[in-house]
Coordinates of C-alpha atoms and ligand atoms in Angstrom, one line a residue:
Chain A
M1 CA 41.1 31.3 19.7
D2 CA 44.4 32.0 18.0
K3 CA 45.7 28.7 19.2
L4 CA 43.2 26.9 17.1
L5 CA 44.0 28.8 13.9
T6 CA 45.9 26.3 11.9
V7 CA 46.0 25.2 8.3
T8 CA 44.0 22.1 9.1
A9 CA 41.3 24.2 10.9
L10 CA 41.1 26.5 7.8
R11 CA 41.0 23.4 5.6
R12 CA 38.1 21.9 7.6
V13 CA 36.0 25.1 7.2
I14 CA 36.7 25.2 3.4
Q15 CA 36.0 21.4 3.1
L16 CA 32.7 21.8 4.9
T17 CA 31.7 24.8 2.7
A18 CA 32.7 22.8 -0.4
F19 CA 30.8 19.8 0.8
V20 CA 27.6 21.9 1.2
F21 CA 28.1 23.4 -2.3
F22 CA 28.9 20.1 -4.0
V23 CA 26.2 18.0 -2.3
Y24 CA 23.4 20.6 -2.0
G25 CA 24.5 23.5 -4.2
A26 CA 21.9 23.0 -6.9
M27 CA 19.3 24.1 -4.3
I28 CA 20.9 27.6 -3.9
F29 CA 23.7 28.4 -6.4
T30 CA 23.3 26.4 -9.6
T31 CA 20.3 24.5 -10.9
F32 CA 19.2 20.9 -11.0
Y33 CA 20.2 20.5 -14.7
T34 CA 23.6 19.2 -15.7
G35 CA 24.1 21.9 -18.2
D36 CA 23.9 24.5 -15.4
K37 CA 26.5 23.0 -13.2
L38 CA 29.6 24.9 -12.3
T39 CA 32.4 23.2 -14.4
Q40 CA 30.8 19.9 -15.4
S41 CA 34.3 18.5 -15.2
L42 CA 35.4 18.8 -11.6
P43 CA 38.7 17.0 -10.7
A44 CA 37.1 15.7 -7.5
L45 CA 34.4 13.2 -6.8
S46 CA 31.3 15.4 -6.6
C47 CA 28.7 13.1 -8.0
A48 CA 26.5 13.6 -11.1
Y49 CA 24.0 11.2 -9.6
D50 CA 23.3 13.6 -6.8
M51 CA 20.5 15.8 -8.3
K52 CA 21.1 18.5 -5.6
G53 CA 24.8 18.8 -6.2
G54 CA 26.4 22.1 -7.4
D55 CA 28.8 20.4 -9.9
F56 CA 29.9 16.9 -11.0
C57 CA 33.1 15.1 -11.5
T58 CA 35.1 14.7 -14.8
L59 CA 35.0 10.9 -14.7
I60 CA 31.4 10.6 -15.8
P61 CA 31.8 12.6 -19.0
L62 CA 35.0 10.7 -19.7
Q63 CA 33.3 7.3 -19.5
H64 CA 30.4 8.5 -21.6
Q65 CA 32.6 9.9 -24.2
M66 CA 34.6 6.7 -24.5
D67 CA 31.4 4.7 -24.8
H68 CA 29.4 6.9 -27.1
R69 CA 31.8 9.2 -29.0
V70 CA 35.4 7.9 -29.1
S71 CA 34.1 4.4 -30.0
S72 CA 32.5 5.8 -33.1
I73 CA 36.0 6.1 -34.7
F74 CA 36.0 2.3 -34.7
T75 CA 32.3 1.6 -35.3
Q76 CA 31.2 4.3 -37.7
G77 CA 34.5 5.4 -39.2
E78 CA 34.0 8.8 -37.6
K79 CA 36.8 11.3 -38.1
V80 CA 39.2 11.4 -35.2
L81 CA 39.0 15.1 -34.3
P82 CA 35.2 15.4 -34.1
A83 CA 35.0 12.1 -32.2
L84 CA 37.6 13.3 -29.7
M85 CA 36.2 16.9 -29.4
G86 CA 34.1 16.3 -26.3
T87 CA 37.0 14.5 -24.6
L88 CA 39.4 17.3 -25.5
I89 CA 37.0 19.9 -24.0
T90 CA 36.7 17.8 -20.8
L91 CA 40.5 17.4 -20.5
G92 CA 41.0 21.0 -21.3
T93 CA 38.6 22.0 -18.5
V94 CA 40.5 19.7 -16.1
A95 CA 43.8 21.1 -17.2
V96 CA 42.6 24.7 -16.5
L97 CA 41.3 23.7 -13.1
I98 CA 44.5 21.8 -12.2
L99 CA 46.5 24.8 -13.3
I100 CA 44.6 26.9 -10.8
L101 CA 44.4 24.6 -7.8
N102 CA 46.3 21.5 -8.7
K103 CA 45.7 18.6 -6.4
A104 CA 44.1 20.8 -3.7
F105 CA 40.8 19.7 -5.2
C106 CA 41.4 16.6 -3.2
G107 CA 42.6 17.9 0.1
W108 CA 40.4 21.0 0.2
L109 CA 37.3 20.5 -1.9
C110 CA 36.4 16.9 -2.6
P111 CA 33.2 15.9 -0.8
L112 CA 34.2 12.2 -0.5
G113 CA 37.6 13.2 0.8
F114 CA 35.9 15.3 3.5
F115 CA 33.4 12.5 4.3
Q116 CA 36.3 10.1 5.0
D117 CA 38.0 12.8 7.1
V118 CA 34.9 13.2 9.2
F119 CA 34.8 9.5 9.9
T120 CA 38.4 9.5 10.9
M121 CA 37.6 12.4 13.3
I122 CA 34.7 10.3 14.7
G123 CA 36.9 7.3 15.1
T124 CA 39.5 9.3 17.0
K125 CA 36.9 10.8 19.3
L126 CA 35.4 7.3 19.9
G127 CA 38.9 6.4 21.1
L128 CA 39.6 3.8 18.3
T129 CA 43.3 3.1 18.0
Q130 CA 44.3 4.9 14.8
L131 CA 46.5 3.0 12.4
G132 CA 49.7 5.0 11.8
S133 CA 51.3 5.1 8.5
L134 CA 51.0 2.0 6.3
S135 CA 54.3 0.3 5.6
R136 CA 56.2 1.2 2.5
E137 CA 55.5 -2.3 1.1
A138 CA 51.8 -1.9 1.6
V139 CA 51.8 1.6 0.0
N140 CA 53.8 0.3 -3.0
K141 CA 51.3 -2.6 -3.4
I142 CA 48.2 -0.3 -3.2
R143 CA 49.5 2.5 -5.5
P144 CA 49.1 0.8 -8.9
I145 CA 45.4 -0.1 -8.2
K146 CA 44.3 3.5 -8.9
W147 CA 46.0 3.4 -12.3
F148 CA 44.4 0.1 -13.1
I149 CA 40.9 1.5 -12.1
F150 CA 41.6 4.7 -14.2
L151 CA 42.8 2.9 -17.3
F152 CA 40.3 0.0 -17.3
L153 CA 37.1 1.3 -15.6
V154 CA 37.2 4.9 -16.8
L155 CA 38.7 4.5 -20.2
I156 CA 39.2 1.0 -21.7
L157 CA 36.0 -0.9 -20.7
P158 CA 33.7 2.0 -21.7
L159 CA 35.5 2.2 -25.0
L160 CA 35.2 -1.6 -25.6
T161 CA 31.5 -1.2 -24.7
G162 CA 31.0 1.5 -27.3
I163 CA 32.7 -0.7 -29.9
G164 CA 30.4 -3.5 -29.1
F165 CA 32.6 -6.0 -27.3
L166 CA 30.9 -5.7 -24.0
G167 CA 27.4 -5.2 -22.6
H168 CA 25.9 -1.9 -21.5
E169 CA 26.8 -2.5 -17.9
W170 CA 30.4 -1.8 -18.8
G171 CA 29.5 1.6 -20.3
N172 CA 30.3 3.5 -17.1
P173 CA 31.7 0.8 -14.8
Y174 CA 33.6 3.2 -12.5
C175 CA 30.4 5.1 -11.6
S176 CA 28.8 1.7 -10.9
I177 CA 31.3 1.1 -8.1
C178 CA 32.0 4.7 -7.0
P179 CA 31.5 5.3 -3.3
S180 CA 30.7 9.0 -4.0
R181 CA 27.6 8.0 -5.9
I182 CA 26.2 6.3 -2.8
M183 CA 27.5 8.9 -0.3
T184 CA 26.3 12.0 -2.0
T185 CA 22.9 10.7 -2.9
A186 CA 22.4 9.3 0.6
M187 CA 23.3 12.7 2.0
G188 CA 20.5 14.2 0.0
G189 CA 18.1 11.6 1.4
D190 CA 18.0 9.4 -1.7
M191 CA 18.8 5.8 -0.8
S192 CA 18.0 4.5 -4.3
Q193 CA 21.7 4.0 -5.2
V194 CA 22.2 1.3 -2.6
Y195 CA 21.1 -1.8 -4.4
I196 CA 22.1 -5.2 -5.7
S197 CA 21.3 -5.6 -9.4
Q198 CA 20.2 -9.0 -10.6
A199 CA 20.0 -7.9 -14.2
N200 CA 23.0 -10.0 -15.2
W201 CA 26.4 -11.1 -13.9
G202 CA 28.1 -7.8 -14.8
Y203 CA 25.6 -5.6 -13.1
F204 CA 25.5 -7.9 -10.1
T205 CA 29.2 -7.9 -9.7
L206 CA 29.5 -4.1 -10.0
S207 CA 26.7 -3.4 -7.6
L208 CA 28.0 -5.9 -5.1
I209 CA 31.5 -4.3 -5.3
A210 CA 30.0 -0.8 -4.9
D211 CA 28.0 -1.7 -1.7
L212 CA 30.8 -3.8 -0.1
M213 CA 33.4 -1.1 -0.8
F214 CA 31.2 1.7 0.5
G215 CA 30.6 -0.2 3.8
L216 CA 34.3 -1.1 4.0
M217 CA 35.4 2.5 3.3
V218 CA 33.2 3.9 6.1
A219 CA 34.5 1.3 8.6
L220 CA 38.2 1.8 7.5
A221 CA 37.9 5.6 7.7
L222 CA 37.2 5.2 11.4
F223 CA 40.9 4.2 11.9
V224 CA 42.7 4.6 8.6
R225 CA 43.3 8.0 6.9
Q226 CA 41.7 8.5 3.5
P227 CA 41.2 4.8 2.8
F228 CA 39.4 5.2 -0.5
C229 CA 41.6 8.0 -1.8
R230 CA 44.5 5.5 -2.1
I231 CA 42.8 3.8 -5.0
C232 CA 40.8 6.7 -6.4
P233 CA 41.1 7.1 -10.2
M234 CA 40.9 10.9 -9.8
L235 CA 44.5 10.9 -8.7
P236 CA 45.9 9.6 -12.0
M237 CA 43.5 12.0 -13.8
Q238 CA 45.0 14.9 -11.9
T239 CA 48.5 13.6 -12.3
L240 CA 48.3 13.9 -16.0
F241 CA 48.3 17.7 -15.5
K242 CA 50.0 18.2 -12.2
K243 CA 53.2 19.6 -13.8
I244 CA 51.3 22.7 -14.9
G245 CA 49.7 23.3 -11.4
L246 CA 50.6 26.7 -10.0
L247 CA 50.0 25.4 -6.5
R248 CA 52.6 22.9 -5.4
L249 CA 54.5 21.4 -2.6
V250 CA 58.1 22.5 -2.7
K251 CA 60.9 21.1 -0.5
N252 CA 63.9 23.1 0.3
G253 CA 65.8 20.7 2.4
D254 CA 69.4 22.0 2.2
S255 CA 71.1 21.3 5.6
H256 CA 68.0 21.6 7.8
C257 CA 66.2 18.5 6.8
D258 CA 67.5 15.5 8.8
S259 CA 64.9 13.2 7.3
C260 CA 63.2 12.9 10.7
G261 CA 60.1 11.5 9.1
N262 CA 57.6 13.8 10.8
C263 CA 56.2 14.8 7.5
V264 CA 55.6 11.2 6.5
K265 CA 53.9 10.5 9.8
A266 CA 51.6 13.5 9.2
C267 CA 50.8 12.6 5.6
P268 CA 47.4 11.0 5.3
M269 CA 48.5 9.4 2.0
D270 CA 51.7 7.9 3.5
I271 CA 53.9 9.4 0.8
Y272 CA 57.4 8.3 2.0
E273 CA 59.1 10.1 -0.8
I274 CA 58.6 13.5 0.9
Q275 CA 61.2 12.8 3.6
D276 CA 63.9 12.4 0.9
Q277 CA 66.4 15.2 0.6
A278 CA 65.5 17.8 -2.0
E279 CA 66.6 21.3 -2.8
N280 CA 64.0 23.7 -4.0
K281 CA 62.2 20.9 -5.7
N282 CA 58.5 20.4 -6.6
I283 CA 57.7 17.2 -4.6
T284 CA 54.0 17.1 -5.3
H285 CA 53.5 13.4 -5.7
A286 CA 50.8 11.6 -7.7
D287 CA 49.1 10.7 -4.4
C288 CA 49.4 14.1 -2.8
T289 CA 46.2 15.9 -1.9
L290 CA 48.0 19.1 -1.1
C291 CA 46.4 19.0 2.4
G292 CA 49.4 20.8 4.0
R293 CA 49.9 18.6 6.9
C294 CA 53.5 17.9 6.0
V295 CA 54.1 21.6 6.1
E296 CA 52.4 22.0 9.4
F297 CA 54.3 19.1 11.0
C298 CA 57.8 19.8 9.6
P299 CA 59.9 21.2 12.6
H300 CA 62.3 23.2 10.5
D301 CA 62.1 26.7 9.1
G302 CA 61.3 27.0 5.4
V303 CA 61.9 23.3 4.5
M304 CA 58.4 22.4 3.5
N305 CA 56.5 25.0 1.5
F306 CA 53.3 25.6 -0.5
K307 CA 54.1 27.8 -3.5
Y308 CA 51.7 29.4 -5.9
G309 CA 53.6 30.3 -9.0
P310 CA 56.7 32.1 -7.6
I311 CA 55.0 33.1 -4.3
T312 CA 55.5 31.1 -1.1
I313 CA 52.1 31.0 0.6
L314 CA 52.9 28.7 3.5
S315 CA 56.2 27.6 5.1
S316 CA 57.1 25.2 7.8
S317 CA 58.6 26.7 11.0
K318 CA 59.6 25.8 14.5
E319 CA 56.8 27.9 16.0
S320 CA 54.0 26.5 13.9
F321 CA 55.3 23.0 14.5
K322 CA 55.2 23.5 18.3
K323 CA 51.7 24.9 18.1
R324 CA 50.5 22.2 15.8
T325 CA 51.8 19.3 17.8
K326 CA 50.2 20.8 21.0
I327 CA 46.8 21.0 19.2
D328 CA 47.2 17.5 17.9
K329 CA 47.8 16.2 21.4
W330 CA 44.8 18.0 22.7
W331 CA 42.6 16.7 19.9
K332 CA 43.6 13.1 20.5
E333 CA 43.1 13.2 24.3
Chain B
M1 CA -4.5 8.4 -44.7
K2 CA -1.8 6.3 -43.1
N3 CA -1.5 8.8 -40.3
G4 CA -5.2 9.0 -39.9
L5 CA -5.3 5.2 -39.5
A6 CA -2.5 5.3 -37.0
A7 CA -4.3 7.9 -35.0
L8 CA -7.4 5.8 -35.0
L9 CA -5.3 2.8 -33.9
I10 CA -3.9 4.8 -31.0
A11 CA -7.2 6.3 -30.1
S12 CA -8.8 2.9 -29.9
S13 CA -5.9 1.5 -27.8
L14 CA -6.2 4.5 -25.4
W15 CA -9.9 4.4 -25.2
G16 CA -11.1 6.1 -22.0
Y17 CA -7.6 7.7 -21.4
G18 CA -7.7 11.4 -21.1
N19 CA -11.5 11.7 -20.9
G20 CA -11.7 13.7 -24.1
V21 CA -9.1 16.3 -23.4
I22 CA -6.6 17.2 -26.1
Y23 CA -3.1 15.8 -25.4
W24 CA 0.1 14.7 -27.2
A25 CA 0.7 11.0 -27.7
P26 CA 3.8 9.4 -29.3
H27 CA 3.3 7.7 -32.6
I28 CA 3.0 3.9 -32.2
S29 CA 4.4 2.0 -35.1
H30 CA 2.8 -1.2 -36.3
G31 CA 5.2 -3.2 -34.3
G32 CA 4.0 -1.4 -31.2
E33 CA 7.2 0.5 -30.8
H34 CA 7.3 4.2 -30.2
S35 CA 8.9 6.1 -33.0
H36 CA 12.3 7.2 -31.7
S37 CA 15.1 9.2 -33.2
K38 CA 18.5 7.7 -33.2
H39 CA 20.3 8.6 -30.0
G40 CA 23.7 8.3 -28.4
G41 CA 22.6 5.1 -26.6
H42 CA 21.7 6.4 -23.2
G43 CA 18.8 8.2 -21.8
M44 CA 15.5 8.2 -23.7
G45 CA 15.5 8.1 -27.5
E46 CA 13.0 10.9 -28.1
T47 CA 9.8 10.6 -30.0
T48 CA 10.0 12.3 -33.4
M49 CA 6.3 11.7 -34.5
L50 CA 3.4 12.6 -32.3
H51 CA -0.4 12.8 -32.5
A52 CA -2.7 15.4 -31.0
M53 CA -5.3 13.2 -29.5
N54 CA -9.0 14.2 -29.3
L55 CA -8.3 17.2 -31.5
E56 CA -11.1 18.4 -33.8
G57 CA -10.9 21.6 -35.7
N58 CA -8.1 24.2 -36.1
S59 CA -5.3 24.6 -33.7
T60 CA -1.9 26.3 -33.5
V61 CA 1.2 24.3 -32.7
T62 CA 4.4 26.0 -31.6
L63 CA 7.7 24.4 -31.0
I64 CA 9.8 26.4 -28.4
K65 CA 13.4 25.6 -28.8
P66 CA 16.2 25.3 -26.1
D67 CA 17.3 28.9 -27.0
L68 CA 13.7 30.0 -26.5
S69 CA 13.1 30.8 -30.2
K70 CA 9.8 29.7 -31.6
E71 CA 8.7 27.9 -34.7
D72 CA 5.1 27.4 -35.8
L73 CA 4.4 23.8 -37.0
N74 CA 1.6 22.3 -39.1
L75 CA -0.3 19.2 -38.3
T76 CA -1.2 16.6 -40.9
D77 CA -4.6 15.5 -39.7
T78 CA -3.6 15.1 -36.1
A79 CA -0.1 14.0 -36.7
L80 CA 3.1 16.0 -36.3
T81 CA 6.6 15.1 -37.4
L82 CA 9.2 17.1 -35.6
P83 CA 11.8 19.0 -37.7
K84 CA 15.4 17.9 -37.4
A85 CA 16.9 19.4 -34.3
S86 CA 19.9 21.6 -34.7
I87 CA 20.2 22.7 -31.1
G88 CA 20.5 20.1 -28.3
G89 CA 18.4 20.3 -25.1
Y90 CA 14.8 20.6 -24.1
Y91 CA 12.0 21.6 -26.5
A92 CA 8.4 22.4 -25.5
L93 CA 5.7 21.5 -27.9
V94 CA 2.6 23.6 -27.3
L95 CA -0.8 23.1 -29.0
T96 CA -3.6 25.6 -28.5
H97 CA -7.1 25.1 -29.6
R98 CA -9.5 28.1 -29.2
T99 CA -13.3 28.2 -29.6
D100 CA -15.7 31.0 -28.5
N101 CA -15.6 30.3 -24.8
Q102 CA -13.0 27.5 -24.4
V103 CA -9.2 27.3 -24.7
D104 CA -7.6 23.9 -24.8
S105 CA -3.9 23.4 -24.6
A106 CA -1.6 20.4 -24.7
I107 CA 2.1 20.5 -23.8
R108 CA 4.9 18.0 -24.0
Y109 CA 8.6 18.5 -23.4
L110 CA 11.1 16.7 -25.6
S111 CA 14.9 16.3 -25.4
Q112 CA 16.9 16.4 -28.6
Q113 CA 20.6 15.8 -29.3
G114 CA 22.6 18.6 -30.9
R115 CA 24.9 21.5 -30.2
P116 CA 24.1 22.5 -26.6
S117 CA 22.3 25.8 -26.1
K118 CA 23.8 28.0 -23.4
I119 CA 20.4 28.7 -22.0
S120 CA 19.2 26.9 -18.8
P121 CA 16.2 24.6 -19.2
T122 CA 14.7 26.5 -16.2
K123 CA 14.1 29.4 -18.6
L124 CA 12.1 27.1 -20.9
T125 CA 9.9 25.9 -18.1
A126 CA 9.5 29.4 -16.7
L127 CA 8.4 30.8 -20.1
P128 CA 4.6 31.3 -20.3
K129 CA 3.4 29.0 -23.1
T130 CA -0.3 29.2 -22.9
D131 CA -3.1 30.5 -20.6
L132 CA -3.4 27.5 -18.3
E133 CA -0.3 25.5 -17.9
I134 CA 1.0 22.6 -15.9
V135 CA 4.8 23.2 -15.5
P136 CA 7.3 20.6 -14.3
D137 CA 9.1 22.0 -11.3
P138 CA 11.7 21.0 -12.3
L139 CA 11.5 19.0 -15.5
H140 CA 13.6 15.8 -15.1
R141 CA 17.3 16.2 -15.8
E142 CA 19.0 15.7 -19.1
H143 CA 19.6 12.0 -19.9
D144 CA 17.2 11.1 -17.1
H145 CA 13.6 10.1 -17.4
Y146 CA 10.4 10.2 -15.3
T147 CA 10.4 6.9 -13.4
A148 CA 7.7 4.9 -11.8
S149 CA 7.4 4.9 -7.9
K150 CA 9.2 8.3 -7.8
S151 CA 7.6 11.6 -6.8
Y152 CA 7.8 14.6 -9.0
H153 CA 6.8 18.2 -8.4
F154 CA 4.8 20.5 -10.7
V155 CA 3.2 23.9 -10.6
L156 CA -0.1 25.1 -12.1
R157 CA -0.1 28.6 -13.7
L158 CA -3.0 30.6 -15.1
H159 CA -1.9 33.6 -17.1
N160 CA 1.6 33.1 -15.6
H161 CA 0.3 33.3 -12.0
A162 CA 0.2 30.3 -9.6
L163 CA -3.2 28.8 -9.4
A164 CA -4.1 27.5 -5.9
N165 CA -6.6 24.9 -4.7
T166 CA -7.3 23.4 -8.1
T167 CA -7.8 19.7 -8.8
I168 CA -5.3 18.0 -11.0
F169 CA -6.0 14.6 -12.6
L170 CA -3.2 12.1 -13.0
E171 CA -3.9 9.2 -15.4
T172 CA -1.9 6.5 -17.1
R173 CA -2.9 3.8 -19.4
D174 CA -3.1 1.2 -16.7
T175 CA -3.9 3.1 -13.6
P176 CA -7.3 4.8 -13.1
V177 CA -7.5 8.6 -12.5
Q178 CA -6.1 9.9 -9.3
T179 CA -6.6 13.5 -8.1
V180 CA -4.4 15.9 -6.3
T181 CA -5.0 19.6 -5.3
T182 CA -2.6 22.4 -5.8
D183 CA -1.4 24.2 -2.7
T184 CA -1.4 27.9 -2.1
D185 CA 1.6 28.4 -4.4
G186 CA 0.0 26.4 -7.2
K187 CA 2.4 23.4 -6.5
F188 CA 1.5 19.8 -6.4
T189 CA 3.4 16.5 -6.2
V190 CA 2.5 13.2 -7.9
T191 CA 4.0 9.7 -7.5
L192 CA 4.0 7.9 -10.8
P193 CA 2.4 4.4 -10.5
N194 CA 4.3 1.2 -10.9
D195 CA 1.9 -0.3 -13.5
F196 CA 4.1 -2.0 -16.0
K197 CA 3.0 -5.3 -17.5
N198 CA 5.1 -8.2 -18.7
V199 CA 8.3 -6.7 -17.3
Q200 CA 11.6 -8.0 -18.8
I201 CA 14.9 -7.7 -17.0
G202 CA 16.9 -4.7 -18.2
R203 CA 15.7 -1.1 -18.6
S204 CA 16.1 -1.0 -22.3
E205 CA 14.0 -4.2 -22.6
N206 CA 10.9 -2.4 -21.5
K207 CA 9.1 0.3 -23.4
P208 CA 8.3 3.5 -21.6
S209 CA 4.6 4.2 -20.7
E210 CA 2.8 7.6 -20.7
F211 CA 1.3 9.7 -18.0
L212 CA -1.2 12.5 -18.4
L213 CA -1.8 15.4 -16.1
T214 CA -4.9 17.4 -16.8
T215 CA -6.9 20.2 -15.2
Q216 CA -9.4 22.9 -16.0
Y217 CA -10.4 26.3 -14.7
R218 CA -13.3 28.6 -15.5
E219 CA -12.6 32.3 -15.5
G220 CA -15.6 34.4 -16.5
D221 CA -17.1 32.9 -19.6
T222 CA -14.0 31.1 -20.6
L223 CA -13.2 27.5 -19.7
Y224 CA -9.5 26.7 -19.8
K225 CA -8.3 23.1 -20.1
T226 CA -4.8 21.9 -20.3
A227 CA -2.9 18.6 -20.5
L228 CA 0.7 17.7 -20.0
T229 CA 1.9 14.3 -21.2
M230 CA 5.3 12.7 -20.8
P231 CA 6.8 9.3 -21.0
Y232 CA 7.9 7.4 -17.9
S233 CA 10.0 4.3 -17.4
L234 CA 9.8 1.5 -14.9
N235 CA 11.9 1.7 -11.8
P236 CA 14.6 -1.1 -11.6
N237 CA 14.4 -0.9 -7.8
D238 CA 10.8 -2.3 -8.2
Y239 CA 12.0 -5.3 -10.1
W240 CA 15.6 -6.6 -10.6
Q241 CA 17.4 -4.3 -8.2
S242 CA 17.1 -5.1 -4.5
Q243 CA 17.7 -2.3 -2.0
K244 CA 17.4 -4.7 0.9
Y245 CA 20.3 -6.8 -0.4
G246 CA 22.2 -3.6 -1.2
A247 CA 21.9 -2.5 2.4
G248 CA 23.0 -6.0 3.5
A249 CA 26.1 -5.8 1.3
V250 CA 27.0 -2.3 2.7
F251 CA 26.7 -3.8 6.2
I252 CA 28.9 -6.8 5.4
G253 CA 31.5 -4.4 4.0
F254 CA 31.3 -2.4 7.2
L255 CA 31.8 -5.6 9.3
G256 CA 34.8 -6.4 7.1
G257 CA 36.3 -3.1 8.0
L258 CA 35.7 -3.7 11.7
F259 CA 37.3 -7.1 11.4
L260 CA 40.4 -5.4 9.9
Y261 CA 40.3 -2.9 12.8
R262 CA 40.6 -5.8 15.3
R263 CA 43.5 -7.2 13.4
S264 CA 45.2 -3.8 13.0
K265 CA 45.0 -3.2 16.8
K266 CA 47.6 -5.9 17.2
T267 CA 50.0 -4.3 14.8
G268 CA 48.9 -0.6 15.1
V269 CA 51.4 2.1 15.7
P270 CA 50.4 5.6 16.9
R271 CA 50.0 8.0 14.0
G272 CA 52.1 11.1 13.5
Ligands
LIG1 S1 29.6 8.0 -9.6 FE1 31.6 8.8 -9.0 S2 32.7 8.9 -10.9 FE2 30.5 8.8 -11.4 S3 29.8 10.9 -11.5 FE3 29.5 10.2 -9.4 S4 31.4 10.9 -8.4 FE4 31.8 10.9 -10.6
LIG2 S1 41.5 11.0 -4.0 FE1 40.1 11.3 -2.3 S2 39.9 13.5 -2.2 FE2 40.7 13.1 -4.2 S3 39.0 12.9 -5.6 FE3 39.4 10.9 -4.9 S4 38.1 10.6 -3.1 FE4 38.2 12.8 -3.5
LIG3 S1 52.6 15.2 0.9 FE1 52.0 16.7 2.3 S2 50.5 17.9 1.3 FE2 50.7 16.0 0.1 S3 49.2 14.6 1.0 FE3 51.0 14.3 2.2 S4 50.9 15.7 3.9 FE4 49.4 16.3 2.4

């Protein structure tokens, strides 16, 4: 039993529990009403369209605020502070949540992150050849996409819609393509979010992208780790506050780290920067989901660490590396 | 006078609807539009003027607010203009009409913009409002609306206790009465009919319709009657949204992923 006790095993248990809470939680813990949800501004893709969910993500209030409140500064000459108040409350809530758990919302709690993990596990067990790390070039090309989605689909297009430059379909365009909307509602038995809209070209395009992307994400997850996460606009959202996060990935390379690259191979987000030499440095990257795999797979004592404030809560070590690689071999057999 | 005329206009346009029970109906302006308050631009603009249909004689009207405080309101003829909302959230509008051996009630829930109350809407629905009451279980979510072709759950209560095996009547303007019976816990489910006419593409292009749930129950010498009316919207998936094509697009996306898998097998390297 002890041989299976790893950070990843613990993470799977927590992810599953979080999945149940975020997808079905309204049936037990909170209620069906948005006003009763846990934070109403979660920095992970728990979807507001899922009526049974225990909480919902921060991107939906942000888009609505841009469309309906922030835009009123330009359309009705509304004073800046009242118009921004809702957004400030939303951002303040995210800041507090990031302070507490930082990017672990992704690696440990996000229902869509776990959904992709499950498909990767299925793909592995089906014997599909798993794609290793993407090349540095590919990673560098993909990285800006999430910022583009965040800036345009979450902030700018909804704002332009509120001002009156664009039609209603651009009021919450990120939700219109978000795979979590389809996944979480389908998990609750509601297939109504899988559709192609013929209302106009905008709705048509967004609904087509949503459906194609969802199908693509599921197939890719069978052999690529975290395919959607790489372009997820929640990462930029979290990154705005990651400096204040108490939980962080700290590298203390000194002479031990020989840049063997084990950590990069283990990293589901292909963050090459983590193999660079660093001394007692917070290396929590914008793409990091704080999954802990790099700590598990680093063969040297005390090089990779999870710290919470001043306290080290997890450290890489020779023993845990040996144990972890053994389990990995067994899992992939 | 103007209100009386409007009520008459509505009554004639809804002839045969409700079979004489007292119920709330939204005010219809001369252009045929519901009277709506200005709203942030999503969800339902809420009706600010209503009529108590089929009401004759005296009645009491109580507005229960999201913080569960109550305000008594007065009708002008049968018309009611809602006071400006200070608190945001769900309001319940309750009309009670008592005669010697009959109690009629009409309930409608409205959602208003304003400073949010910290009290869950479940408290408002749970609160006993009248003797015999049809309670949404749950009421649709904030910014959502009742939608055609979808099923919704309700519970029937008499003196705040579930009332089993009682017939409920569902009626809309364009669909004849359907009946459903409450189960042992007083619960029942109805599917709202897809009965919209002259549908235009786009949700905001189509006015909401109204559904009416009514029932009655005799206890001793007293006959209790109640009606719940709410607006409902058409379901885009019945018209300009195709779920079949949606499923097709998901499948094509999936095939695209499998194609990439075949390609990646040539270049794939074992993962760490
Ligand atoms: S669709 Fe996506 S972004 Fe929108 S509320 Fe749902 S999870 Fe959040
Ligand atoms: S990056 Fe992945 S895990 Fe994080 S919120 Fe997005 S989908 Fe979820
Ligand atoms: S850097 Fe480490 S903790 Fe962050 S995603 Fe990669 S493996 Fe996980």
